[in-house]
Amino acid sequence: MLNIALIGNPNTGKTSLFNNLTGTYQYVGNWSGVTVEKKVGIIKNKKGNLIDLPGVYSLSPLSKDEAVVSNFFVTESFDGIINIVDASQIERNLLLTLQLLEFEKPVIIGMNMTDVAKRRGITINEQKLSEKLGVPVVPVIARSGKGTATINDLLTDDLKVDASFTLNYGPIIEESIDQIIDLLPANLSIPKRWTSIQLLEGNAEVKKYIESLVAGAGIDSIIQATNEQIADETAATNTSKWIYSVRKAFIEELIQTSVVTEESENKSLTDKIDKIATHPFLGIPIFLATMFLMFKLTFDWLGIPLSDILDGFISGSLTTWITNGLNTVGASDFIKAVVLDGIVAGVGGVLVFVPQIFILFLLISFLEDSGYMARAALVMDRTMEMVGLNGKAFIPMIIGFGCNVPGVMAARTIETPRERMLTILLTPLMSCSARLPVYALFVGAFFAKYQALVVFSLYVLGIVVALTLAKIFSSTILKGEFSMFVVELPPYRMPQGKALLRSTWDKGKGFIKKAGTFIFGGSVLIWLLSYSGPAGFDVPMDDSFLAMIGNVLAPILAPLGFGTWQAGASLITGFLAKEVVVSAMNIIYHVPNADSLQGLLSNEFSALSAFSFMVFVLLYVPCLATVATIRKEAGSAKWTWFSVGYALVIAYVLSLVIYQGGKLLGY
Amino acid sequence: MLLTQLNKGERATIIDLSLVNESVRRRLLDLGISEGSQVCLQCKLPFKGPCMVENCGQSLGIRLQDASYIKVEKTC
């Protein structure tokens, strides 16, 4: 079995190529940092595994997702590399290629985006390039899959190792390389020359690894001496600059012989769109309008009509079929109650919202694929800087609108640890799709005329709270001076239908899976707790265990406007997944469909307390899956507890202010 | 002159990056921008927001403050 690593600059189409080579569907987008963790798939020709790694500009890491790649090189064994190169940015892409060639493993170069390059007047002679570098260069179109067959054919059992590539870095560096090689352990699993060069360049991950193997300051002193010598005797001020300039000079020569560049001054579509999207004054309003349009589509225009149809089906035909089926097989009353009152009410009550959630995912995927995300980061940077974050932190937050889990993961692309931690802590305040069913239920009952507006206000509230807390945290517990923001703005691309549907399904299937696991389990549990009590089974709901649990919370929640045991019990179970709040209500109020539940709720809640409840659900605590992800990403139990604790406090205080304030104003 | 002193749409050659913060400079080098690179100031966002700079057909956004440490020479 071969293990092939797929490596390239960010946003060059690695994941698209990965999907085409393996036939699996990974998540693709049009911004730097879509892939933050390595992913493994089986190559179509069954010869081995393909490993998709986060995009990097160099093997020396600056951020967490880049460290994943350096760490992979140092600690894992693999047989070859597919290096995907963006033809339109060939110079800087080749900087990485040189470092890969030095690793002495077979390399195949996939030359992507030759069409974009052609439009810019750049033509690449793959044959020449291949001769010069000594490795195969295959033109590919990663999005459509053209050229992948050729790569597939090259991936045979006997990948030719051509370790002949060496770049001479000049007498000073070459001497230091030889000295370091002598000090490295004899049985080192990674190439010694490569290791020495990386050490001289200042690769922190490689240094960490070597230090774990050899003690002593020998290597360190060589590195330092080289640095001084370079500064004294050459035009460069330090070793890494010198190495950079040697590589750059080599690439320039390479390009002169194998790339033809013509001047082309035509304004691309990207420039035209950017005139508007990053317009000095229209930029932010356009961003907000885009978001609002998204919610208009999700709710008023498309989502609600579709979910009404689904609701009719589940509470009508489907329930009748299941009842008939259970009657035919002679199920006991207990089983019938579990299935109809527990599972159908609980799971069905959430599945009704599938259309809305898929539409939201589709729209988010569209934004991701188009290239707008990086522009949103740019437009928001000034605002984010004022609260101690940077514009890049906005991308995890928008992703968090879909689901907080990938949102928290996406924070890996943020370079500074302090800003990354802040983003991890605050992304759960973004209103994810799992909270949508709760809003949909309540706005339908209380704010029928202004559904999109009310829901939009909750999303905005989430952002405002996050930004306010960012300011507070960054000036108290997460203080730090340094902040950086450099973002690549990729050319706009029209998202392809197929890719869009794939990534929508990719995100949405998680929701359906959740319906089959957490929500299913939660529903059965809630139903059981509501069916049993101290007095035995089949007790009146008010005497059930569920009511007892809810009653503990009710007095605490009373000042917020929803001091009923039903609200308390559904909020507790909502920790499993926020949709479970709706499942719980369906079971507790024991109603056949969403319409009648909405009717019932209007007796229990007022418009004001409903809003207060929605605010509480928005903020109160990240769901179980998100908490687990925060624990993993933040790597600290303390911060995980903090994220749960502060959210509870904020939710309580804000709901209190809204409810009590609203009452004073006479609502 | 400094990168931030350019007018919108003007082209220039970078002559000195040494005053730029270490990490930012590393990132700029990663993106292929070093001394001698040709850049074009595409736009500046209001309220001292970031600016958009183009190099070899690639656009990128950097903060005004960082841009103000980049020395350039105008090319006509």
mmCIF file of C-alpha atoms in Angstrom, chain A residues 327-470:
data_model
loop_
_atom_site.group_PDB
_atom_site.id
_atom_site.type_symbol
_atom_site.label_atom_id
_atom_site.label_comp_id
_atom_site.label_asym_id
_atom_site.label_seq_id
_atom_site.Cartn_x
_atom_site.Cartn_y
_atom_site.Cartn_z
ATOM 1 C CA ASN A 327 -51.504 -2.172 14.935
ATOM 2 C CA THR A 328 -50.889 -4.875 12.335
ATOM 3 C CA VAL A 329 -47.929 -6.362 14.178
ATOM 4 C CA GLY A 330 -49.907 -6.149 17.418
ATOM 5 C CA ALA A 331 -47.503 -3.869 19.282
ATOM 6 C CA SER A 332 -48.230 -3.252 22.936
ATOM 7 C CA ASP A 333 -49.515 0.126 24.124
ATOM 8 C CA PHE A 334 -46.134 0.847 25.643
ATOM 9 C CA ILE A 335 -44.305 0.329 22.335
ATOM 10 C CA LYS A 336 -46.903 2.398 20.520
ATOM 11 C CA ALA A 337 -46.427 5.209 23.006
ATOM 12 C CA VAL A 338 -42.618 5.104 22.694
ATOM 13 C CA VAL A 339 -42.766 5.194 18.919
ATOM 14 C CA LEU A 340 -45.569 7.677 18.365
ATOM 15 C CA ASP A 341 -45.263 10.015 21.345
ATOM 16 C CA GLY A 342 -41.531 9.691 21.795
ATOM 17 C CA ILE A 343 -39.739 9.035 18.529
ATOM 18 C CA VAL A 344 -42.143 10.387 15.922
ATOM 19 C CA ALA A 345 -42.891 13.496 17.959
ATOM 20 C CA GLY A 346 -39.280 14.085 18.958
ATOM 21 C CA VAL A 347 -37.354 13.179 15.827
ATOM 22 C CA GLY A 348 -40.110 14.198 13.418
ATOM 23 C CA GLY A 349 -40.435 17.550 15.132
ATOM 24 C CA VAL A 350 -36.824 18.272 14.251
ATOM 25 C CA LEU A 351 -36.733 16.669 10.807
ATOM 26 C CA VAL A 352 -39.432 19.119 9.746
ATOM 27 C CA PHE A 353 -36.743 21.787 9.688
ATOM 28 C CA VAL A 354 -34.485 19.941 7.265
ATOM 29 C CA PRO A 355 -35.458 22.177 4.297
ATOM 30 C CA GLN A 356 -34.517 25.380 6.107
ATOM 31 C CA ILE A 357 -31.233 23.955 7.296
ATOM 32 C CA PHE A 358 -30.288 22.661 3.848
ATOM 33 C CA ILE A 359 -31.105 25.986 2.241
ATOM 34 C CA LEU A 360 -28.921 27.767 4.787
ATOM 35 C CA PHE A 361 -26.090 25.306 4.154
ATOM 36 C CA LEU A 362 -26.467 25.761 0.406
ATOM 37 C CA LEU A 363 -26.170 29.525 0.764
ATOM 38 C CA ILE A 364 -23.163 29.275 3.074
ATOM 39 C CA SER A 365 -21.510 26.879 0.612
ATOM 40 C CA PHE A 366 -22.171 29.373 -2.160
ATOM 41 C CA LEU A 367 -20.436 32.110 -0.184
ATOM 42 C CA GLU A 368 -17.498 29.804 0.545
ATOM 43 C CA ASP A 369 -17.061 28.677 -3.043
ATOM 44 C CA SER A 370 -17.407 32.091 -4.601
ATOM 45 C CA GLY A 371 -14.421 33.670 -2.868
ATOM 46 C CA TYR A 372 -16.470 36.201 -0.912
ATOM 47 C CA MET A 373 -15.331 34.889 2.510
ATOM 48 C CA ALA A 374 -11.880 36.468 2.286
ATOM 49 C CA ARG A 375 -13.510 39.773 1.296
ATOM 50 C CA ALA A 376 -15.802 39.617 4.316
ATOM 51 C CA ALA A 377 -12.684 39.107 6.442
ATOM 52 C CA LEU A 378 -11.099 42.151 4.819
ATOM 53 C CA VAL A 379 -14.155 44.364 5.229
ATOM 54 C CA MET A 380 -14.593 43.347 8.873
ATOM 55 C CA ASP A 381 -10.929 43.585 9.868
ATOM 56 C CA ARG A 382 -11.081 47.151 11.158
ATOM 57 C CA THR A 383 -14.068 46.356 13.389
ATOM 58 C CA MET A 384 -12.457 43.150 14.579
ATOM 59 C CA GLU A 385 -9.169 44.916 15.284
ATOM 60 C CA MET A 386 -10.947 47.315 17.606
ATOM 61 C CA VAL A 387 -12.164 44.411 19.744
ATOM 62 C CA GLY A 388 -8.788 42.697 19.803
ATOM 63 C CA LEU A 389 -9.282 40.217 16.979
ATOM 64 C CA ASN A 390 -8.483 40.212 13.298
ATOM 65 C CA GLY A 391 -10.588 39.922 10.174
ATOM 66 C CA LYS A 392 -9.728 36.264 9.693
ATOM 67 C CA ALA A 393 -11.621 35.452 12.886
ATOM 68 C CA PHE A 394 -14.753 36.369 11.010
ATOM 69 C CA ILE A 395 -14.533 33.324 8.726
ATOM 70 C CA PRO A 396 -14.897 30.790 11.585
ATOM 71 C CA MET A 397 -17.821 32.840 12.793
ATOM 72 C CA ILE A 398 -19.656 32.718 9.459
ATOM 73 C CA ILE A 399 -18.980 28.983 9.248
ATOM 74 C CA GLY A 400 -20.343 28.793 12.771
ATOM 75 C CA PHE A 401 -23.688 29.937 11.386
ATOM 76 C CA GLY A 402 -23.890 26.531 9.761
ATOM 77 C CA CYS A 403 -22.511 24.519 12.658
ATOM 78 C CA ASN A 404 -20.263 25.615 15.515
ATOM 79 C CA VAL A 405 -18.067 22.510 15.358
ATOM 80 C CA PRO A 406 -16.343 23.252 12.001
ATOM 81 C CA GLY A 407 -16.395 26.919 13.001
ATOM 82 C CA VAL A 408 -14.270 26.224 16.067
ATOM 83 C CA MET A 409 -11.958 24.042 13.948
ATOM 84 C CA ALA A 410 -11.589 26.774 11.318
ATOM 85 C CA ALA A 411 -10.001 28.984 13.975
ATOM 86 C CA ARG A 412 -6.771 27.064 13.335
ATOM 87 C CA THR A 413 -5.899 29.332 10.435
ATOM 88 C CA ILE A 414 -5.490 32.273 12.803
ATOM 89 C CA GLU A 415 -1.792 32.809 13.372
ATOM 90 C CA THR A 416 -1.598 34.306 16.844
ATOM 91 C CA PRO A 417 -2.482 31.912 19.704
ATOM 92 C CA ARG A 418 -4.285 34.618 21.669
ATOM 93 C CA GLU A 419 -6.619 35.544 18.811
ATOM 94 C CA ARG A 420 -7.171 31.907 18.022
ATOM 95 C CA MET A 421 -8.253 31.188 21.603
ATOM 96 C CA LEU A 422 -10.613 34.165 21.558
ATOM 97 C CA THR A 423 -12.153 32.949 18.311
ATOM 98 C CA ILE A 424 -12.584 29.432 19.690
ATOM 99 C CA LEU A 425 -14.344 30.814 22.757
ATOM 100 C CA LEU A 426 -16.629 33.151 20.849
ATOM 101 C CA THR A 427 -17.593 31.143 17.767
ATOM 102 C CA PRO A 428 -20.236 29.171 19.751
ATOM 103 C CA LEU A 429 -22.171 32.423 20.128
ATOM 104 C CA MET A 430 -22.858 32.324 16.406
ATOM 105 C CA SER A 431 -26.346 31.085 15.883
ATOM 106 C CA CYS A 432 -25.915 27.675 14.298
ATOM 107 C CA SER A 433 -28.454 25.823 12.198
ATOM 108 C CA ALA A 434 -29.416 23.600 15.138
ATOM 109 C CA ARG A 435 -30.913 26.632 16.828
ATOM 110 C CA LEU A 436 -33.015 27.344 13.755
ATOM 111 C CA PRO A 437 -35.773 24.862 14.637
ATOM 112 C CA VAL A 438 -36.217 26.608 17.971
ATOM 113 C CA TYR A 439 -36.508 30.019 16.337
ATOM 114 C CA ALA A 440 -38.719 28.684 13.573
ATOM 115 C CA LEU A 441 -41.103 27.233 16.131
ATOM 116 C CA PHE A 442 -41.342 30.408 18.183
ATOM 117 C CA VAL A 443 -41.335 33.020 15.447
ATOM 118 C CA GLY A 444 -44.063 31.050 13.707
ATOM 119 C CA ALA A 445 -46.196 31.261 16.846
ATOM 120 C CA PHE A 446 -45.463 34.800 17.973
ATOM 121 C CA PHE A 447 -43.941 36.847 15.172
ATOM 122 C CA ALA A 448 -45.662 35.459 12.100
ATOM 123 C CA LYS A 449 -45.354 38.700 10.162
ATOM 124 C CA TYR A 450 -41.725 39.479 10.881
ATOM 125 C CA GLN A 451 -40.134 36.024 10.860
ATOM 126 C CA ALA A 452 -36.967 36.820 8.908
ATOM 127 C CA LEU A 453 -36.478 40.101 10.758
ATOM 128 C CA VAL A 454 -36.770 38.561 14.227
ATOM 129 C CA VAL A 455 -34.451 35.690 13.342
ATOM 130 C CA PHE A 456 -32.007 38.106 11.739
ATOM 131 C CA SER A 457 -32.029 40.124 14.966
ATOM 132 C CA LEU A 458 -30.974 37.001 16.882
ATOM 133 C CA TYR A 459 -28.072 36.388 14.504
ATOM 134 C CA VAL A 460 -26.997 40.010 14.840
ATOM 135 C CA LEU A 461 -27.347 39.743 18.626
ATOM 136 C CA GLY A 462 -25.007 36.735 18.589
ATOM 137 C CA ILE A 463 -22.422 38.735 16.628
ATOM 138 C CA VAL A 464 -22.780 41.830 18.831
ATOM 139 C CA VAL A 465 -22.420 39.789 22.028
ATOM 140 C CA ALA A 466 -19.381 38.008 20.569
ATOM 141 C CA LEU A 467 -17.705 41.271 19.612
ATOM 142 C CA THR A 468 -18.467 42.886 22.967
ATOM 143 C CA LEU A 469 -17.092 39.905 24.837
ATOM 144 C CA ALA A 470 -14.044 39.862 22.550
#
